[in-house]
Short mmCIF file of C-alpha atoms in Angstrom, two decimals:
data_model
loop_
_atom_site.label_atom_id
_atom_site.label_comp_id
_atom_site.label_asym_id
_atom_site.label_seq_id
_atom_site.Cartn_x
_atom_site.Cartn_y
_atom_site.Cartn_z
CA MET A 760 81.95 -2.65 -84.00
CA LEU A 761 81.13 -2.25 -80.32
CA ILE A 762 80.80 1.49 -80.81
CA LYS A 763 77.54 0.87 -82.74
CA LEU A 764 75.92 -0.36 -79.52
CA PHE A 765 75.94 3.19 -78.13
CA PRO A 766 73.35 5.91 -78.97
CA ARG A 767 74.27 8.12 -81.93
CA GLY A 768 75.26 11.15 -79.80
CA VAL A 769 77.51 9.02 -77.63
CA ARG A 770 78.97 7.36 -80.75
CA TYR A 771 79.98 10.71 -82.19
CA ALA A 772 81.56 11.75 -78.89
CA LEU A 773 83.49 8.49 -78.63
CA LEU A 774 84.60 8.63 -82.26
CA SER A 775 85.80 12.20 -81.76
CA LEU A 776 87.74 11.14 -78.68
CA ILE A 777 89.33 8.20 -80.54
CA LEU A 778 90.38 10.36 -83.48
CA THR A 779 91.74 13.05 -81.19
CA SER A 780 93.70 10.50 -79.20
CA ALA A 781 95.12 8.99 -82.39
CA SER A 782 96.15 12.43 -83.61
CA VAL A 783 97.83 13.22 -80.32
CA PHE A 784 99.69 9.90 -80.33
CA ALA A 785 100.88 10.48 -83.88
CA GLN A 786 102.42 13.82 -82.94
CA GLN A 787 104.76 12.40 -80.29
CA LEU A 788 108.26 11.20 -81.12
CA LYS A 789 108.47 7.44 -80.72
CA PRO A 790 111.31 4.97 -81.40
CA SER A 791 110.69 2.93 -84.53
CA THR A 792 112.45 0.91 -87.20
CA PRO A 793 114.17 2.90 -89.95
CA GLU A 794 112.25 1.00 -92.62
CA SER A 795 108.94 2.15 -91.13
CA ALA A 796 110.05 5.70 -91.88
CA GLY A 797 111.45 5.06 -95.35
CA MET A 798 115.06 4.77 -94.18
CA SER A 799 117.59 1.93 -94.25
CA THR A 800 118.97 0.19 -91.17
CA GLU A 801 121.98 -0.93 -93.16
CA ARG A 802 122.70 2.55 -94.51
CA LEU A 803 122.36 4.14 -91.06
CA LYS A 804 125.43 2.14 -90.02
CA ARG A 805 127.35 4.66 -92.09
CA VAL A 806 126.32 7.29 -89.55
CA ASP A 807 128.03 5.15 -86.91
CA ASN A 808 131.21 5.11 -88.97
CA VAL A 809 131.22 8.88 -89.46
CA LEU A 810 130.70 9.68 -85.78
CA LYS A 811 133.13 7.03 -84.53
CA SER A 812 135.87 8.36 -86.82
CA PHE A 813 135.87 11.76 -85.09
CA VAL A 814 135.99 10.10 -81.67
CA ASP A 815 138.74 7.67 -82.69
CA LYS A 816 140.91 10.55 -83.96
CA GLU A 817 140.30 12.42 -80.65
CA GLN A 818 138.80 15.30 -82.59
CA VAL A 819 135.91 15.21 -80.11
CA ALA A 820 135.60 13.44 -76.77
CA GLY A 821 132.11 12.18 -77.48
CA VAL A 822 129.08 12.80 -79.65
CA ILE A 823 125.31 12.25 -79.39
CA ALA A 824 123.13 11.99 -82.49
CA LEU A 825 119.39 11.72 -82.99
CA ILE A 826 117.52 11.26 -86.26
CA ALA A 827 113.74 11.26 -86.54
CA ARG A 828 111.54 11.03 -89.60
CA ASP A 829 107.79 11.61 -89.68
CA GLY A 830 107.74 11.55 -85.90
CA LYS A 831 109.63 8.25 -85.67
CA ILE A 832 113.01 8.12 -83.95
CA VAL A 833 115.10 5.90 -86.19
CA TYR A 834 118.52 6.65 -84.68
CA HIS A 835 119.59 7.81 -81.21
CA ARG A 836 123.12 6.87 -80.28
CA ALA A 837 126.14 8.17 -78.37
CA PHE A 838 129.81 7.50 -79.06
CA GLY A 839 132.96 8.29 -77.14
CA TYR A 840 133.34 9.59 -73.65
CA ASP A 841 131.82 12.00 -71.22
CA ASP A 842 135.06 11.85 -69.20
CA LEU A 843 138.15 11.18 -71.31
CA GLU A 844 140.42 10.56 -68.32
CA GLN A 845 138.09 8.11 -66.59
CA LYS A 846 136.85 6.64 -69.88
CA THR A 847 133.26 7.17 -68.76
CA PRO A 848 130.97 6.58 -71.75
CA LEU A 849 128.83 9.44 -73.00
CA LYS A 850 125.12 8.58 -72.70
CA THR A 851 122.29 9.53 -75.04
CA ASP A 852 120.42 11.31 -72.23
CA ALA A 853 123.37 13.51 -71.24
CA ILE A 854 122.42 17.14 -70.65
CA VAL A 855 124.53 19.53 -72.73
CA ARG A 856 125.01 23.28 -72.95
CA ILE A 857 123.12 24.31 -76.10
CA ALA A 858 124.19 27.98 -76.20
CA SER A 859 122.64 29.62 -79.29
CA GLN A 860 120.11 26.84 -79.74
CA THR A 861 118.40 28.81 -76.97
CA LYS A 862 117.59 31.52 -79.52
CA ALA A 863 114.91 29.61 -81.45
CA ILE A 864 113.17 28.68 -78.20
CA THR A 865 113.10 32.34 -77.13
CA SER A 866 111.76 33.29 -80.56
CA ALA A 867 109.00 30.69 -80.16
CA ALA A 868 107.99 32.37 -76.88
CA VAL A 869 107.83 35.70 -78.71
CA MET A 870 105.61 34.19 -81.41
CA MET A 871 103.25 32.83 -78.73
CA LEU A 872 102.83 36.32 -77.29
CA TYR A 873 102.43 37.74 -80.81
CA GLU A 874 99.58 35.29 -81.42
CA GLU A 875 97.87 36.52 -78.26
CA GLY A 876 97.88 40.12 -79.51
CA HIS A 877 100.39 41.57 -77.07
CA PHE A 878 102.34 43.27 -79.87
CA LEU A 879 102.93 43.39 -83.61
CA LEU A 880 106.21 42.24 -85.09
CA ASP A 881 106.84 45.66 -86.61
CA ASP A 882 106.26 47.49 -83.33
CA PRO A 883 109.30 49.42 -82.10
CA ILE A 884 110.91 47.59 -79.19
CA SER A 885 111.01 50.96 -77.38
CA LYS A 886 107.24 50.66 -76.89
CA TYR A 887 108.00 47.91 -74.37
CA ILE A 888 111.60 48.66 -73.34
CA PRO A 889 111.84 52.49 -73.32
CA SER A 890 115.64 52.75 -73.27
CA PHE A 891 115.65 51.70 -76.94
CA ALA A 892 113.88 54.92 -78.00
CA GLY A 893 115.76 57.31 -80.28
CA THR A 894 118.16 54.78 -81.79
CA GLN A 895 121.59 56.15 -82.75
CA VAL A 896 123.89 54.63 -85.39
CA ILE A 897 127.68 54.64 -84.98
CA GLU A 898 129.52 56.56 -87.69
CA ASN A 899 133.10 56.50 -86.39
CA PHE A 900 134.56 54.33 -83.62
CA ASN A 901 137.95 54.79 -81.92
CA LEU A 902 139.18 51.45 -80.57
CA ALA A 903 141.93 53.14 -78.55
CA ASP A 904 139.51 54.76 -76.11
CA THR A 905 136.10 53.36 -77.20
CA THR A 906 134.82 56.81 -78.14
CA TYR A 907 132.51 57.18 -81.11
CA THR A 908 130.37 59.57 -83.10
CA THR A 909 126.75 58.83 -84.02
CA ARG A 910 123.83 60.01 -86.08
CA PRO A 911 120.11 59.41 -85.53
CA ALA A 912 118.80 56.21 -87.08
CA LYS A 913 116.17 56.54 -89.80
CA ARG A 914 113.83 54.52 -87.60
CA ASP A 915 113.80 52.68 -84.29
CA ILE A 916 114.52 48.96 -83.87
CA THR A 917 111.47 46.73 -84.28
CA ILE A 918 110.68 43.32 -82.82
CA ARG A 919 111.07 41.87 -86.32
CA ASP A 920 114.57 43.37 -86.53
CA LEU A 921 115.48 41.54 -83.32
CA LEU A 922 114.03 38.23 -84.53
CA THR A 923 115.99 38.47 -87.80
CA HIS A 924 119.24 39.86 -86.33
CA THR A 925 118.95 43.00 -88.44
CA SER A 926 118.71 45.46 -85.53
CA GLY A 927 122.34 46.60 -85.68
CA ILE A 928 123.03 45.27 -82.18
CA GLY A 929 126.34 43.41 -81.94
CA TYR A 930 127.63 40.71 -79.62
CA ALA A 931 129.52 41.09 -76.36
CA VAL A 932 132.68 38.96 -76.02
CA ILE A 933 132.33 37.20 -79.40
CA GLY A 934 131.47 40.20 -81.60
CA ASP A 935 133.85 42.36 -83.61
CA GLU A 936 136.43 44.59 -81.91
CA ARG A 937 134.07 47.54 -81.67
CA ALA A 938 131.30 45.53 -80.06
CA ARG A 939 133.64 43.80 -77.63
CA ALA A 940 135.15 47.11 -76.53
CA MET A 941 131.91 49.08 -76.21
CA TYR A 942 129.96 46.34 -74.46
CA ALA A 943 132.79 45.53 -72.04
CA LYS A 944 132.95 49.20 -71.04
CA HIS A 945 129.22 49.19 -70.26
CA ASN A 946 129.12 45.72 -68.66
CA ILE A 947 126.95 44.14 -71.35
CA LEU A 948 127.03 40.34 -71.00
CA VAL A 949 127.23 37.51 -73.53
CA GLY A 950 124.78 35.66 -71.29
CA VAL A 951 126.54 32.92 -69.31
CA GLU A 952 129.28 34.64 -67.32
CA LYS A 953 127.38 36.32 -64.46
CA PRO A 954 124.40 34.28 -63.23
CA ASP A 955 123.59 36.82 -60.49
CA ALA A 956 123.31 39.80 -62.85
CA SER A 957 119.97 41.47 -63.59
CA LEU A 958 118.65 40.85 -67.10
CA GLY A 959 116.55 44.01 -66.94
CA ASP A 960 119.52 46.18 -65.95
CA VAL A 961 121.76 44.79 -68.70
CA ILE A 962 119.18 45.07 -71.47
CA THR A 963 118.20 48.58 -70.35
CA ARG A 964 121.87 49.65 -70.61
CA LEU A 965 122.14 47.97 -74.00
CA GLY A 966 119.15 49.95 -75.22
CA SER A 967 120.89 53.23 -74.44
CA LEU A 968 123.89 52.35 -76.63
CA PRO A 969 124.18 53.03 -80.36
CA VAL A 970 123.89 50.31 -83.00
CA PHE A 971 126.35 49.39 -85.74
CA HIS A 972 124.12 49.90 -88.77
CA GLU A 973 120.68 51.17 -89.74
CA PRO A 974 117.98 48.87 -88.34
CA GLY A 975 116.54 46.48 -90.90
CA THR A 976 119.26 46.92 -93.51
CA LYS A 977 121.85 44.24 -92.69
CA TYR A 978 122.22 40.96 -90.84
CA LEU A 979 124.50 41.19 -87.80
CA TYR A 980 124.53 38.33 -85.32
CA GLY A 981 124.15 39.85 -81.90
CA LEU A 982 122.38 40.04 -78.55
CA ASN A 983 118.97 40.31 -80.18
CA SER A 984 117.53 37.18 -78.55
CA ASP A 985 118.63 38.40 -75.12
CA VAL A 986 116.58 41.55 -75.74
CA LEU A 987 113.66 39.37 -76.86
CA GLY A 988 113.96 37.33 -73.67
CA TYR A 989 113.52 40.49 -71.65
CA LEU A 990 110.58 41.48 -73.87
CA VAL A 991 108.93 38.18 -72.88
CA GLU A 992 109.45 39.07 -69.23
CA VAL A 993 108.06 42.60 -69.62
CA VAL A 994 104.97 41.52 -71.54
CA SER A 995 104.17 38.32 -69.64
CA GLY A 996 105.02 39.47 -66.13
CA LYS A 997 107.02 36.26 -65.62
CA THR A 998 110.72 35.51 -65.82
CA LEU A 999 111.81 33.98 -69.10
CA ALA A 1000 112.52 30.73 -67.25
CA GLU A 1001 109.00 30.64 -65.77
CA PHE A 1002 107.35 31.46 -69.09
CA LEU A 1003 109.24 28.78 -71.00
CA GLN A 1004 108.62 26.17 -68.31
CA GLU A 1005 104.88 26.83 -68.18
CA ARG A 1006 104.15 27.53 -71.83
CA LEU A 1007 106.63 25.30 -73.70
CA PHE A 1008 108.70 22.83 -71.70
CA ASN A 1009 105.90 21.35 -69.58
CA PRO A 1010 103.33 21.00 -72.42
CA VAL A 1011 105.84 19.47 -74.84
CA GLY A 1012 107.46 17.26 -72.21
CA MET A 1013 110.92 18.84 -72.38
CA SER A 1014 111.76 17.62 -68.89
CA ASP A 1015 115.54 18.11 -69.11
CA THR A 1016 115.74 21.69 -70.40
CA TYR A 1017 116.77 24.45 -67.97
CA PHE A 1018 118.73 27.66 -67.60
CA TYR A 1019 120.13 26.37 -64.31
CA LEU A 1020 119.91 22.65 -63.57
CA PRO A 1021 118.29 21.29 -60.41
CA GLU A 1022 120.83 19.55 -58.19
CA SER A 1023 119.26 16.18 -58.94
CA LYS A 1024 120.43 16.52 -62.56
CA HIS A 1025 123.91 17.98 -62.03
CA ALA A 1026 125.59 14.61 -62.57
CA ARG A 1027 124.04 14.30 -66.04
CA LEU A 1028 125.69 17.48 -67.33
CA ALA A 1029 128.27 16.43 -69.91
CA LYS A 1030 131.85 17.57 -69.40
CA LEU A 1031 133.06 20.43 -71.53
CA TYR A 1032 136.27 20.18 -73.57
CA THR A 1033 138.42 22.55 -75.57
CA GLU A 1034 141.49 22.05 -77.78
CA ASP A 1035 145.18 22.83 -77.56
CA ASP A 1036 147.39 24.47 -80.17
CA ASN A 1037 147.63 21.14 -82.00
CA LYS A 1038 143.82 20.90 -82.18
CA LYS A 1039 143.88 18.00 -79.73
CA THR A 1040 140.86 17.67 -77.46
CA VAL A 1041 141.75 18.59 -73.85
CA LYS A 1042 139.77 19.29 -70.69
CA VAL A 1043 138.95 22.86 -69.74
CA THR A 1044 140.78 24.56 -66.88
CA SER A 1045 140.69 27.97 -65.23
CA HIS A 1046 143.40 29.06 -67.69
CA ASN A 1047 142.18 27.75 -71.05
CA GLY A 1048 138.84 29.32 -71.65
CA SER A 1049 137.46 29.98 -75.10
CA SER A 1050 136.10 32.85 -77.14
CA LEU A 1051 133.18 32.91 -74.68
CA ALA A 1052 135.22 33.43 -71.50
CA SER A 1053 138.77 33.40 -70.16
CA ASP A 1054 137.87 30.96 -67.39
CA GLY A 1055 137.08 27.50 -68.68
CA HIS A 1056 135.79 26.38 -65.28
CA MET A 1057 133.08 29.04 -65.40
CA LEU A 1058 131.86 27.71 -68.76
CA GLU A 1059 131.99 24.19 -67.39
CA ASN A 1060 129.98 24.95 -64.28
CA PHE A 1061 127.49 27.72 -65.07
CA PRO A 1062 124.53 25.33 -65.63
CA ARG A 1063 125.06 23.99 -62.09
CA MET A 1064 124.89 27.45 -60.52
CA LYS A 1065 121.87 29.06 -58.93
CA GLY A 1066 121.24 32.03 -61.17
CA ARG A 1067 118.64 34.62 -62.11
CA TYR A 1068 120.12 35.83 -65.41
CA TYR A 1069 118.07 34.10 -68.10
CA ALA A 1070 119.93 34.69 -71.35
CA GLY A 1071 117.47 34.20 -74.20
CA GLY A 1072 120.34 33.91 -76.65
CA ALA A 1073 122.67 31.47 -74.93
CA GLY A 1074 121.70 30.20 -71.49
CA LEU A 1075 119.86 26.88 -71.84
CA SER A 1076 121.06 23.32 -71.37
CA SER A 1077 119.08 20.42 -72.82
CA THR A 1078 119.18 16.91 -74.29
CA ALA A 1079 119.00 15.64 -77.85
CA LEU A 1080 115.53 14.21 -77.23
CA ASP A 1081 114.14 17.38 -75.66
CA TYR A 1082 115.32 19.55 -78.53
CA ALA A 1083 113.99 17.06 -81.05
CA LYS A 1084 110.56 17.39 -79.43
CA PHE A 1085 110.72 21.17 -79.89
CA LEU A 1086 111.58 20.79 -83.58
CA GLN A 1087 108.96 18.09 -84.12
CA MET A 1088 106.36 20.40 -82.62
CA LEU A 1089 107.18 22.90 -85.37
CA LEU A 1090 107.10 20.25 -88.11
CA ASN A 1091 103.70 19.24 -86.71
CA GLY A 1092 102.40 22.76 -87.32
CA GLY A 1093 102.71 23.81 -83.68
CA LEU A 1094 101.09 20.68 -82.19
CA TYR A 1095 102.76 18.31 -79.74
CA ASN A 1096 101.59 16.07 -76.94
CA GLY A 1097 98.01 17.22 -77.46
CA HIS A 1098 98.90 20.92 -77.10
CA GLN A 1099 98.57 23.42 -79.95
CA LEU A 1100 101.39 25.74 -78.93
CA LEU A 1101 101.42 27.73 -82.16
CA SER A 1102 99.09 27.94 -85.13
CA PRO A 1103 100.31 26.28 -88.35
CA THR A 1104 100.08 29.70 -90.01
CA THR A 1105 102.32 31.19 -87.33
CA VAL A 1106 104.80 28.33 -87.74
CA LYS A 1107 104.92 29.07 -91.47
CA LEU A 1108 105.68 32.72 -90.73
CA PHE A 1109 108.18 31.73 -88.04
CA THR A 1110 110.14 29.52 -90.46
CA SER A 1111 109.91 31.65 -93.62
CA ASN A 1112 112.92 33.51 -94.97
CA GLN A 1113 112.75 37.20 -94.05
CA LEU A 1114 116.00 38.43 -95.62
CA ALA A 1115 115.74 37.54 -99.31
CA ASP A 1116 115.72 41.22 -100.33
CA LEU A 1117 118.83 42.24 -98.37
CA LYS A 1118 121.90 43.15 -100.41
CA ASP A 1119 125.54 42.55 -99.43
CA SER A 1120 124.51 40.65 -96.33
CA LYS A 1121 123.23 37.27 -95.17
CA THR A 1122 120.00 36.65 -97.06
CA ASN A 1123 118.59 33.50 -95.49
CA PHE A 1124 117.22 33.84 -91.98
CA SER A 1125 113.66 33.53 -90.70
CA LEU A 1126 112.25 34.81 -87.40
CA GLY A 1127 114.51 32.43 -85.51
CA PHE A 1128 116.37 30.06 -87.83
CA GLY A 1129 118.78 29.84 -90.70
CA ILE A 1130 116.84 28.85 -93.83
CA THR A 1131 118.08 26.64 -96.69
CA THR A 1132 117.72 28.49 -100.00
CA ALA A 1133 117.15 26.96 -103.43
CA ALA A 1134 120.79 27.64 -104.33
CA GLN A 1135 122.01 25.84 -101.20
CA ALA A 1136 119.60 22.94 -101.78
CA ALA A 1137 121.16 22.46 -105.22
CA ARG A 1138 124.59 21.92 -103.63
CA TYR A 1139 123.66 19.77 -100.61
CA PRO A 1140 121.07 17.06 -99.89
CA VAL A 1141 118.99 19.26 -97.59
CA PRO A 1142 115.82 20.56 -99.31
CA GLU A 1143 114.87 24.21 -99.69
CA GLY A 1144 113.00 25.51 -96.65
CA THR A 1145 114.86 23.39 -94.09
CA PHE A 1146 115.46 25.42 -90.91
CA ASP A 1147 118.50 25.07 -88.71
CA TRP A 1148 121.03 26.55 -86.29
CA GLY A 1149 123.53 25.46 -83.67
CA GLY A 1150 125.38 26.39 -80.52
CA ALA A 1151 128.91 27.50 -79.65
CA PHE A 1152 129.61 24.48 -77.43
CA GLY A 1153 129.46 22.10 -80.38
CA THR A 1154 125.78 21.42 -81.06
CA THR A 1155 123.75 21.65 -84.24
CA TYR A 1156 120.27 20.81 -85.51
CA TRP A 1157 117.96 21.03 -88.48
CA ALA A 1158 114.31 20.34 -89.28
CA ASP A 1159 113.30 19.44 -92.83
CA PRO A 1160 109.60 19.94 -93.68
CA VAL A 1161 109.96 18.20 -97.06
CA GLU A 1162 111.44 14.88 -95.92
CA GLY A 1163 110.07 15.14 -92.39
CA ILE A 1164 113.55 14.87 -90.91
CA VAL A 1165 114.74 16.13 -87.52
CA GLY A 1166 118.50 15.91 -87.08
CA ILE A 1167 120.37 16.61 -83.83
CA LEU A 1168 124.13 16.42 -83.26
CA MET A 1169 125.64 17.27 -79.88
CA THR A 1170 129.24 17.49 -78.72
CA GLN A 1171 130.68 19.58 -75.88
CA LYS A 1172 133.79 21.27 -77.16
CA GLN A 1173 134.58 24.97 -77.55
CA PRO A 1174 136.27 25.93 -79.74
CA SER A 1175 136.38 22.99 -82.15
CA SER A 1176 138.32 23.02 -85.40
CA TRP A 1177 136.41 19.93 -86.52
CA GLY A 1178 132.83 21.07 -85.89
CA GLY A 1179 132.01 22.16 -89.42
CA GLU A 1180 133.35 19.00 -91.02
CA LEU A 1181 131.60 16.76 -88.48
CA ASN A 1182 128.26 18.52 -88.93
CA THR A 1183 128.41 18.39 -92.73
CA LYS A 1184 129.42 14.72 -92.86
CA PHE A 1185 126.69 13.82 -90.37
CA LYS A 1186 124.06 15.55 -92.45
CA ALA A 1187 125.22 13.80 -95.63
CA SER A 1188 125.16 10.43 -93.85
CA VAL A 1189 121.59 11.03 -92.69
CA TYR A 1190 120.22 11.78 -96.17
CA GLN A 1191 122.01 8.89 -97.86
CA ALA A 1192 120.04 6.59 -95.52
CA ILE A 1193 116.70 7.68 -97.04
CA ILE A 1194 115.35 4.98 -99.39
CA LYS A 1195 111.88 6.48 -99.94
CA SER A 1196 112.13 10.18 -100.69
CA ASN A 1197 109.31 12.73 -100.78
CA GLN A 1198 111.09 14.56 -103.59
CA LYS A 1199 110.94 13.69 -107.27
CA LEU A 1200 113.98 13.68 -109.50
CA GLY A 1201 114.50 17.10 -111.02
CA GLN A 1202 112.87 18.98 -108.17
#
């Protein structure tokens, strides 16, 4: 080898550089043949059939899917239309509203700051956002006039409670009747309806309100990630958008992920659809909003606005490829594009079930993801430990550490009566395409 012509010290330096470069290259998602990743080209055609069937029946306008295994992109296709009326095809690089897929990204930012020693996960959030001190729990709530009685909580809300959605904080707009009424009265936002609002003002008001159960005792999906987004701002001294851009999006190469899109990318934002009373896919208007807002045009256009409200639970738009890079970084143990964003030990903590001991509540959520349990793995093809979530505009994802799979499915429809069926059939069609499994029979 030519490397032997160099002095020993130089040889070691060159060899180290070569190995490092090879490692970096291996961590990046690259298109490849299915067979190179232990999957079947022929069987992946069944994915086509599944996705096309939902488009052909007009259950969705269009759909984008990406499948990667062991860092190799084996499937990245789009079907249907971006614009149903104009019959404009949906493209694989379309930017879509990812709603609650924002949550895991915000949680990753929190874990970065945790690694740097800025806080402990069991610190009370009031240590950093004082309005959360002296948590009160609602005992009785009168929907007629939004009055309530409270009692002091046994302890304050912690950062871990927020990461696991066990704080007792509910959801504005999409929560139960009590949450919708109380948060509307105090102008608490779901995260996408008022781009000019102040995140600090909203979260400070939220902190002064009571919670719906004792912190740490139940799972209640709520505005926890929005609070965490403000925690990132308080601790880092940057806006959530600035922090994510500098610390995550730029290093990983997520070049199409934003809270508010630059004008140069407005045209790539996929159109948003809803459905009529017959469950037929129709375009949004100012009169047919969804559970997220009464004005469909606002939901359609908020990513194109110039805003300052960075909702850590709902505000991002992205592409299938960008989000796949984020998930691959986690499957890589925090490494992507030559950047160690999180330690492998932190990633393990980040993706480990935190709720197994809860009773009469959801018992499978980590510090940012839903987690597949052994019981679920026995009923579906997804292995135990797979982490996942989705978004209200018709997007879903999962990352499987056992089979090395990243799966992304993106539509733009809210609400959608067909979302659950589409997601489940897509997942089944992905796993049937595996011809070399990492699992043994009986596992």
